[in-house]
XYZ file of C-alpha atoms in Angstrom:
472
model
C 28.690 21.195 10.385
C 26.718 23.068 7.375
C 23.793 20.997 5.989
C 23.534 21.153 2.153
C 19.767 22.374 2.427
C 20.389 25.408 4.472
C 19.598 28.372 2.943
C 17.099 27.114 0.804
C 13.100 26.673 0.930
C 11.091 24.276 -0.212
C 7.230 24.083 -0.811
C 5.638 21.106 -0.323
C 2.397 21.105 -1.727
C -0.102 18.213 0.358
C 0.486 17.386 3.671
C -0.828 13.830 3.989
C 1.782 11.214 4.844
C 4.135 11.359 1.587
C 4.399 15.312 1.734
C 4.683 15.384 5.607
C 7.485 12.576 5.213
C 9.379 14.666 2.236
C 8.962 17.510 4.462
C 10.737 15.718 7.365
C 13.876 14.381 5.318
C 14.268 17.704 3.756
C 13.853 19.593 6.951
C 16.674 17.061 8.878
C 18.842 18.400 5.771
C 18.601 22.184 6.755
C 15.733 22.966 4.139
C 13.607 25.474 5.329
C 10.347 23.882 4.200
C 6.515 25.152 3.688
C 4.048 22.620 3.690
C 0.340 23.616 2.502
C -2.266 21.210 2.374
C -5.532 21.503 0.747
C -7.891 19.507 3.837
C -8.085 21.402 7.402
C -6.365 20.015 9.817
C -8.572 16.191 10.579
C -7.137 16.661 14.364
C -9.504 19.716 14.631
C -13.373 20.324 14.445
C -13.600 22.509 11.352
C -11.853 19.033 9.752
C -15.154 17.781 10.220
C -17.447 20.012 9.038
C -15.226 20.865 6.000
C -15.025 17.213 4.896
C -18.412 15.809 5.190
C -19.454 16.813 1.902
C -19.159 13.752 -0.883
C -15.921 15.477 -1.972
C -14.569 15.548 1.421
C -15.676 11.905 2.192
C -13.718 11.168 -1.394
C -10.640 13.188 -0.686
C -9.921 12.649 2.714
C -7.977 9.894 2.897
C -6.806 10.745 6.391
C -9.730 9.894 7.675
C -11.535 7.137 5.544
C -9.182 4.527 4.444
C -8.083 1.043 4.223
C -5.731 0.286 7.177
C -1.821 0.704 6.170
C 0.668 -2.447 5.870
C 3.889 -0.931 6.456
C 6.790 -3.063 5.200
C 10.520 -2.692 4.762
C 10.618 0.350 2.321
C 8.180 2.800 4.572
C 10.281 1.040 7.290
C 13.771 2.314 5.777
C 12.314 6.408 5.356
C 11.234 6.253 8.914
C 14.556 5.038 10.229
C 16.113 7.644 8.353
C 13.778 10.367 9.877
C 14.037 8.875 12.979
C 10.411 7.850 13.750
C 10.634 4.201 13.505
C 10.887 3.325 16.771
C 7.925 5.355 17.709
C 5.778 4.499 15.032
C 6.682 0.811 15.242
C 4.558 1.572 18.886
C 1.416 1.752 16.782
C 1.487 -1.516 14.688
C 0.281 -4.758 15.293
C 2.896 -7.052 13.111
C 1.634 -9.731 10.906
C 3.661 -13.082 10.138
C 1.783 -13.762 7.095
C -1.915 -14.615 5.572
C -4.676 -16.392 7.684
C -7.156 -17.541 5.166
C -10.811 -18.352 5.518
C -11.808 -21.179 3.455
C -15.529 -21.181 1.994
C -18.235 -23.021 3.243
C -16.488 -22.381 7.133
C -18.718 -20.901 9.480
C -15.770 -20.912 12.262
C -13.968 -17.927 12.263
C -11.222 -20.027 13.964
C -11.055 -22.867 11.611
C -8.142 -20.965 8.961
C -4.725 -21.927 7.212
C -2.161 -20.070 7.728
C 0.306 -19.348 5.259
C 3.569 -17.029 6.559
C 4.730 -14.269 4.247
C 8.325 -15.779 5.064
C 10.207 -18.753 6.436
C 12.215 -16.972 8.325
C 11.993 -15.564 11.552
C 10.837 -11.339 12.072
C 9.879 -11.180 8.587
C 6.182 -9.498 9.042
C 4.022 -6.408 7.852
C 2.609 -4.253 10.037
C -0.997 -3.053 10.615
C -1.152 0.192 11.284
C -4.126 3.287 11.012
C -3.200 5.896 8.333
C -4.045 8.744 11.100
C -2.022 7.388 13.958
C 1.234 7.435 11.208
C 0.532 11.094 10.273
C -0.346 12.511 13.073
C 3.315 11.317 14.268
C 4.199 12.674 10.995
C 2.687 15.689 11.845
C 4.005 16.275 15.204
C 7.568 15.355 14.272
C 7.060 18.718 11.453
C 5.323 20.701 14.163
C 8.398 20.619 16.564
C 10.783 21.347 13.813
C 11.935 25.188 13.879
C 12.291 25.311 9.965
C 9.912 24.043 9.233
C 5.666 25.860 8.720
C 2.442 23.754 7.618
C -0.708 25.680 6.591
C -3.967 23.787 6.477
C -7.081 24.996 4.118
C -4.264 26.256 1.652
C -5.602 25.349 -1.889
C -2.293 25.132 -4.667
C -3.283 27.901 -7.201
C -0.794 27.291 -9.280
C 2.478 28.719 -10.342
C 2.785 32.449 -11.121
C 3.124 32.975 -14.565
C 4.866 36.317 -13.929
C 7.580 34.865 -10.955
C 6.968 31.242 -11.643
C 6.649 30.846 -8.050
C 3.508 28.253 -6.161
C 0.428 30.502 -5.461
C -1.923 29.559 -2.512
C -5.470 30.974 -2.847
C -3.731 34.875 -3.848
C -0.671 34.010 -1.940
C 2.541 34.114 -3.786
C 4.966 31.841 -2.024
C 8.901 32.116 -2.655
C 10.734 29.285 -2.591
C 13.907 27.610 -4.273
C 12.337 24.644 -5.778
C 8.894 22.797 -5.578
C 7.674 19.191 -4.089
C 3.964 18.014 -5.306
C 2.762 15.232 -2.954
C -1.085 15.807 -3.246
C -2.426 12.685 -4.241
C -3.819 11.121 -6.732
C -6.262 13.904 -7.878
C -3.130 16.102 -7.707
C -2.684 19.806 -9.005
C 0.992 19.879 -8.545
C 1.127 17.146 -11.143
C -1.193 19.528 -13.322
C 0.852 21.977 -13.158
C 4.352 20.045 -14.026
C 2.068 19.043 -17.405
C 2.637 22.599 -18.098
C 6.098 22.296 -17.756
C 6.998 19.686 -19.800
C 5.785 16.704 -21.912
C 3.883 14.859 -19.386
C 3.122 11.715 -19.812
C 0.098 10.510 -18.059
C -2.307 7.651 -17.491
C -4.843 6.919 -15.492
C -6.615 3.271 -15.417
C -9.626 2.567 -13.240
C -10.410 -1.480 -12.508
C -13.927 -3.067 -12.058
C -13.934 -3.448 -9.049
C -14.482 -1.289 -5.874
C -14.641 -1.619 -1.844
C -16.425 -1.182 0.697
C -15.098 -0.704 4.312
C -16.362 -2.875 7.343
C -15.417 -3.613 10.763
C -15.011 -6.555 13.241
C -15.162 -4.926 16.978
C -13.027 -5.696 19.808
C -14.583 -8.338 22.241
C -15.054 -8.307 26.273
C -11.611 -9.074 28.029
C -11.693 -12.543 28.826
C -14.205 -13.609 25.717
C -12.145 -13.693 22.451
C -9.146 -15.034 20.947
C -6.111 -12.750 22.090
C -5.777 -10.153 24.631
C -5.204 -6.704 23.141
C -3.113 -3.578 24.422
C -6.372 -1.803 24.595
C -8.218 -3.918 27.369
C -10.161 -5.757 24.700
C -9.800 -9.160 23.336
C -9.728 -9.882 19.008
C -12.038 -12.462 18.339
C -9.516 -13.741 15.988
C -5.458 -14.259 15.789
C -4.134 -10.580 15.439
C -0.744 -11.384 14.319
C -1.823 -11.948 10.505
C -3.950 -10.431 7.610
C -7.082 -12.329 7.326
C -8.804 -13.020 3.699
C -11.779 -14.364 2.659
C -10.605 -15.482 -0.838
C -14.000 -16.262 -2.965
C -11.896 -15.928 -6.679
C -14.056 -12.879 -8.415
C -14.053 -11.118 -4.940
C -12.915 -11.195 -1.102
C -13.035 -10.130 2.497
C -9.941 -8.948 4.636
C -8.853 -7.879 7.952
C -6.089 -6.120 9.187
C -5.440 -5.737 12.990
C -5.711 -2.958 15.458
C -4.067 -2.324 18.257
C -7.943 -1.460 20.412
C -8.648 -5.503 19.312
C -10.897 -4.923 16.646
C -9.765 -5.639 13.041
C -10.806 -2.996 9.594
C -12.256 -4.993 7.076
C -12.439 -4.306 3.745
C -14.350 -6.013 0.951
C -13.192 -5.941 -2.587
C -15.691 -7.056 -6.057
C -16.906 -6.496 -9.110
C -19.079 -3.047 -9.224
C -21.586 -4.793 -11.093
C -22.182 -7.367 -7.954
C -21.551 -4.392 -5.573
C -24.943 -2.840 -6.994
C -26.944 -5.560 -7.143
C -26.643 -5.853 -2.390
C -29.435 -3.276 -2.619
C -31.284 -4.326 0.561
C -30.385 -5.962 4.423
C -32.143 -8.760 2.611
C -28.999 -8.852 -0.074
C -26.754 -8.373 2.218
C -27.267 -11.188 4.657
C -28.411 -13.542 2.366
C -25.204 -12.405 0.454
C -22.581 -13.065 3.285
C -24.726 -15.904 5.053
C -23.594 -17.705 1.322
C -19.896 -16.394 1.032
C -19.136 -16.163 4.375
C -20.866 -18.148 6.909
C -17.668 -16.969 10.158
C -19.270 -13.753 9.434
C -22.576 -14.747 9.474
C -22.851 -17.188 12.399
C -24.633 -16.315 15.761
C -26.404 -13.681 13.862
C -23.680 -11.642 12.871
C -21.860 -12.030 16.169
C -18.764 -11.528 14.619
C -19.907 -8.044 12.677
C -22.684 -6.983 14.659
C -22.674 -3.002 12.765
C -22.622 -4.866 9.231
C -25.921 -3.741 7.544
C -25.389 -0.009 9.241
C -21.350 -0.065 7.569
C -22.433 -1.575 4.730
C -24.917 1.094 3.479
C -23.461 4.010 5.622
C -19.687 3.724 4.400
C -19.254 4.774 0.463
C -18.183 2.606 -2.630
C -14.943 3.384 -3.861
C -12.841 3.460 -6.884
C -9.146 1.856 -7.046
C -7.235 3.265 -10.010
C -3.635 3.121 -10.765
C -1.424 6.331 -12.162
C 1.464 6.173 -14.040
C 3.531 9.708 -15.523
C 6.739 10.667 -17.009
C 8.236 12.011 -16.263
C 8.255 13.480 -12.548
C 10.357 16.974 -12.799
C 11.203 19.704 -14.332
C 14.846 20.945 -14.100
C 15.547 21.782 -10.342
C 13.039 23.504 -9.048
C 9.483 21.125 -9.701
C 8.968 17.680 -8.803
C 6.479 15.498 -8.117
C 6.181 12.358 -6.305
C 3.972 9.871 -4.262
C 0.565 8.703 -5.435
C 0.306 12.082 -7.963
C 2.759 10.183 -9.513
C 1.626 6.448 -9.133
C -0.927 6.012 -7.637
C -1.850 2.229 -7.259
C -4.453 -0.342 -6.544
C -3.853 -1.836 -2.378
C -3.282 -5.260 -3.188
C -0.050 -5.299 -2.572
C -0.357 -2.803 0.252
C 2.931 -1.090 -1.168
C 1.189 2.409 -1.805
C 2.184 4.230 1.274
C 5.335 1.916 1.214
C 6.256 3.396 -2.129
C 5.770 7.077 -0.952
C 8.101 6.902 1.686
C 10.620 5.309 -0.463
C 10.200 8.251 -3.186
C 11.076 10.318 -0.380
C 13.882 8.507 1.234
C 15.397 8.463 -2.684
C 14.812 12.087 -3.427
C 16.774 12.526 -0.088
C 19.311 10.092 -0.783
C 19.958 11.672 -4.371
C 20.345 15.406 -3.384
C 23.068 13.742 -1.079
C 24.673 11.578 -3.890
C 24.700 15.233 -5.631
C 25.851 17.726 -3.364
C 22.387 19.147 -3.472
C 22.758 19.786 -6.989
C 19.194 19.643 -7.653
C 18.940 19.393 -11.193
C 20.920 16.150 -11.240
C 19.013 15.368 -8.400
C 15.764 15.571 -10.200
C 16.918 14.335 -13.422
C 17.689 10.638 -11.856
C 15.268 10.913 -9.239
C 12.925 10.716 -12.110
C 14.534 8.009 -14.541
C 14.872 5.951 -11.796
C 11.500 5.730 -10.552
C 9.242 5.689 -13.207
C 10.414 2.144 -14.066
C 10.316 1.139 -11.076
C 6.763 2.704 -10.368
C 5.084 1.063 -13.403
C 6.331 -1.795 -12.095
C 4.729 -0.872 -9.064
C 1.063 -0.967 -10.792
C 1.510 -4.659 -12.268
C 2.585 -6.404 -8.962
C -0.341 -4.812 -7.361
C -2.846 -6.117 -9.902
C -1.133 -9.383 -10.216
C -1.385 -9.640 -6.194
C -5.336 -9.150 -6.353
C -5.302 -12.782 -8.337
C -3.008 -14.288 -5.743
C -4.969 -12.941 -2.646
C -8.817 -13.444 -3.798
C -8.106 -16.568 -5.650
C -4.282 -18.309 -5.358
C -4.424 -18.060 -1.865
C -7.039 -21.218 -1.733
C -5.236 -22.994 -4.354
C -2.591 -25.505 -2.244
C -0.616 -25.227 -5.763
C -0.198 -21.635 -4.537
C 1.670 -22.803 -1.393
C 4.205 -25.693 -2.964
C 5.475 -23.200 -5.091
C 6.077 -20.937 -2.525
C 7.326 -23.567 -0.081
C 9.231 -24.836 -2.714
C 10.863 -21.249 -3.769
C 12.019 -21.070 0.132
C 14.117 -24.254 -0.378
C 15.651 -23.037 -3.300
C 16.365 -19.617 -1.787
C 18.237 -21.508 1.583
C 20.386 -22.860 -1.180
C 20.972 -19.913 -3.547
C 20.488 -17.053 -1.437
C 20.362 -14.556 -4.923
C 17.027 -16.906 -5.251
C 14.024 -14.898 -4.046
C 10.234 -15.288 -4.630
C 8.649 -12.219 -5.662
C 6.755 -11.020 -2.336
C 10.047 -11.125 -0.290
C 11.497 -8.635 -3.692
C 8.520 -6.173 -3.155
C 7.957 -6.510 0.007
C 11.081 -7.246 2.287
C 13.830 -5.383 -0.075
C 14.093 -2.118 -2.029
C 14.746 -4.060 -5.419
C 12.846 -1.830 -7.547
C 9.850 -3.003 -8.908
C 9.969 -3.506 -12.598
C 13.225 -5.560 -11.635
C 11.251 -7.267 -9.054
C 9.363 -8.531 -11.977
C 12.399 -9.386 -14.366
C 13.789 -11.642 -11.300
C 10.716 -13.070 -10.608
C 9.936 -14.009 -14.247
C 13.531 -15.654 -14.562
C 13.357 -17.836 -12.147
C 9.870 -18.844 -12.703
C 11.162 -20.086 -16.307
C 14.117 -22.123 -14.788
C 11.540 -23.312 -12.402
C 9.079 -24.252 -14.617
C 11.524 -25.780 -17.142
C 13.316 -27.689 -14.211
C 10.135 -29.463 -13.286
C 9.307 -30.094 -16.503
C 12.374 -31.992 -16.723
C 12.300 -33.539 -13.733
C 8.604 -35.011 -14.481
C 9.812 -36.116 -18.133
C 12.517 -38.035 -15.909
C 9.746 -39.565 -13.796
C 7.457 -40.796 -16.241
C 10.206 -42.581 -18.322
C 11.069 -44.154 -15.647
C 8.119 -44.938 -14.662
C 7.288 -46.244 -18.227
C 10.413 -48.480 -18.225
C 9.364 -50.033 -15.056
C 6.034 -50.664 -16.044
C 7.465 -52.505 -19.625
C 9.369 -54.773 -17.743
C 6.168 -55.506 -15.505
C 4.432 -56.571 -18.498
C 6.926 -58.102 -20.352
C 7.606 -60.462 -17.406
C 3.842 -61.493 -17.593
């Protein structure tokens, strides 16, 4: 049976995970497909020497990066390019949130609040290179499909219109940008057409850390590797401390990548080991105990490993007729907080690949409502992911925080159309902004319900206490 793609080439400009996975779906669809990516290839040596400049250390997300929690929508594109299973191999799944209240100096003594009530509803933990390189692999044993590495995007001829690479004129049928945040593909569509864009940095930056695996036999849980994790692996850890926190996300050698998230302006005031310890003994006295038992390499991460930005992107729109369109963090780029970034990459390229279907491979339909659809949706993307920085360095310690949710659950048993935000974003493919309109909603019937409801009490209450003194 004829797939719609064949006969047709595609470019796919980056080759990180959202351009490898677009490359994959369009591929399974008979698309001949050309991937270039800017970076050399980080399973080689020259990777190395070619990224350890300050640009490299900025651009290489492949290699320097907060750990991945995939969820149901990165979930859904795998499945459909037939990695899941073997993917699913590399995670370590986590039930919900295991928070670390202040003032604790037992790394043990935590709450822990599930993402769900119900049963096999967790994220899952997994390192950014382990996913591409089965990304990678999966395009590497694919006959139609070629990926060049240390290919810099030129461009598009102004003469043939078609993607240059360094002085390489590439032919192709139509165009996929997928190179990041920092992208030239989504440069280039401004050329095109009236691009919207806009780009918003927030205060506060991260710095990557580490907890180590622990001698078989010593810690908390037995890992795959031979190690043990000093703590429960089966959830995300935070630190919540309101302006700023600490997390954890498992691995599957026992040892757990922390990241911790603040203000700049506190960031550069830990100058010294002196601000440092003194800084964590105060905030974070598991950490601290047993002289840093927990994070031995802390002072050598701390000042070794670089600050980094976190800056959301928003553009409209994403194409231009049928043969240019971009997608993936060049697109909308978000903060992690919601750890929906990779999450809503794949799911760009599951829904280009779903719409070229819908349309017969008509790509300039395609395109067209490829684009309306998502930039909503995307936008939306941005305010959840802000919003969830509040919940997880702040809400989290708040047991308000967990009624609601708790109480949201019950509601849901009874009116299954009833569903708390986090399950929307993270456990569906409702799209975003509508995520939001739901979640809003029901927050006012809620809210208003309650308020009712405690009206109701304290009359009553009143009337009792009337009688009370009346019978006096």
């Amino acid at each position: 049976m004829a797939k719609g793609g064949e006969g047709k080439t595609a470019v796919v400009v980056g080759g990180g995970l959202v351009g490898c996975m677009t490359g994959v779906l369009l591929a399974k669809d008979g698309y001949t497909v050309k991937i270039f990516e800017l970076r050399e290839d980080y399973r080689s040596k020259a990777s190395d020497a070619s990224n350890s400049s300050l640009h490299g250390q900025l651009t290489n997300t492949t290699k320097r990066s907060i750990n991945l929690a995939l969820s149901h929508r990165g979930l859904c594109a795998l499945r459909a390019a037939g990695l899941e299973d073997k993917v699913m191999r590399e995670a370590v799944p986590m039930e919900g949130r295991m928070i670390h209240p202040a003032g604790v100096a037992d790394c043990l003594r935590t709450e822990f609040q599930p993402y769900e009530h119900r049963p096999g509803m967790t994220i899952n933990s997994i390192s950014r290179e382990e996913l591409n390189t089965v990304l990678l692999e999966e395009l590497e044993s694919m006959k139609n499909v070629t990926i060049k590495f240390g290919a810099k995007f030129a461009g598009l001829s102004r003469g043939s219109g078609m993607p240059v690479f360094g002085s390489e004129e590439v032919h192709c049928d139509f165009v996929v940008g997928a190179d990041g945040a920092f992208s030239k593909a989504r440069e280039e569509l401004g050329r095109l057409v009236r691009l919207d864009f806009e780009r918003r940095y927030i205060k506060h930056g991260y710095k990557e850390l580490n907890i180590p695996a622990v001698k078989a036999g010593t810690g908390s849980v037995p890992s795959p590797a031979g190690g043990d994790y000093v703590m429960p692996p089966k959830a995300l850890h935070i630190w919540p401390r309101h302006e700023f926190m600490l997390i954890g996300l498992p691995n599957l050698d026992g040892s757990f990548t922390c990241t911790l998230f603040m203000p700049f302006e506190d960031l550069d005031k830990l100058k010294t080991d002196s601000d440092v310890v003194s800084f964590f003994k105060e905030y974070f006295p598991d950490i601290a105990a047993n002289n840093f038992e927990l994070m031995p390499s802390l002072l050598q991460d701390f000042f070794a490993n670089p600050t980094s930005s976190l800056l959301s992107i928003n553009c409209d729109p994403w194409h231009f007729k049928g043969s240019f369109v971009c997608l993936g963090d060049a697109m909308h780029a978000t903060v992690p907080f919601y750890g929906q970034g990779m999450n809503a990459g794949f799911e760009d390229a599951l829904r280009l690949h779903e719409l070229l279907r819908e349309h017969g491979h008509d790509r300039e339909r395609a395109f067209a409502q490829f684009s309306e659809e998502m930039v909503p949706s995307r936008i939306g993307l941005c305010e959840v992911s802000l919003d969830n920085y509040v919940d997880m360095r702040s809400n989290t310690a708040n047991p308000l925080f967990t009624i609601k949710k708790k109480l949201e659950w019950a509601i849901g048993d009874f009116f299954p159309s009833w569903q708390p935000i986090y399950t929307m974003v993270t456990f569906t493919r409702t799209p975003y902004h509508i995520a939001i309109q739901r979640a809003k909603k029901q927050d006012t019937i809620l809210y208003s319900t309650l308020g009712v409801l405690g009206a109701g009490v304290l009359v009553g209450v009143g009337g009792i206490l009337r009688k009370v003194l009346a019978a006096r």
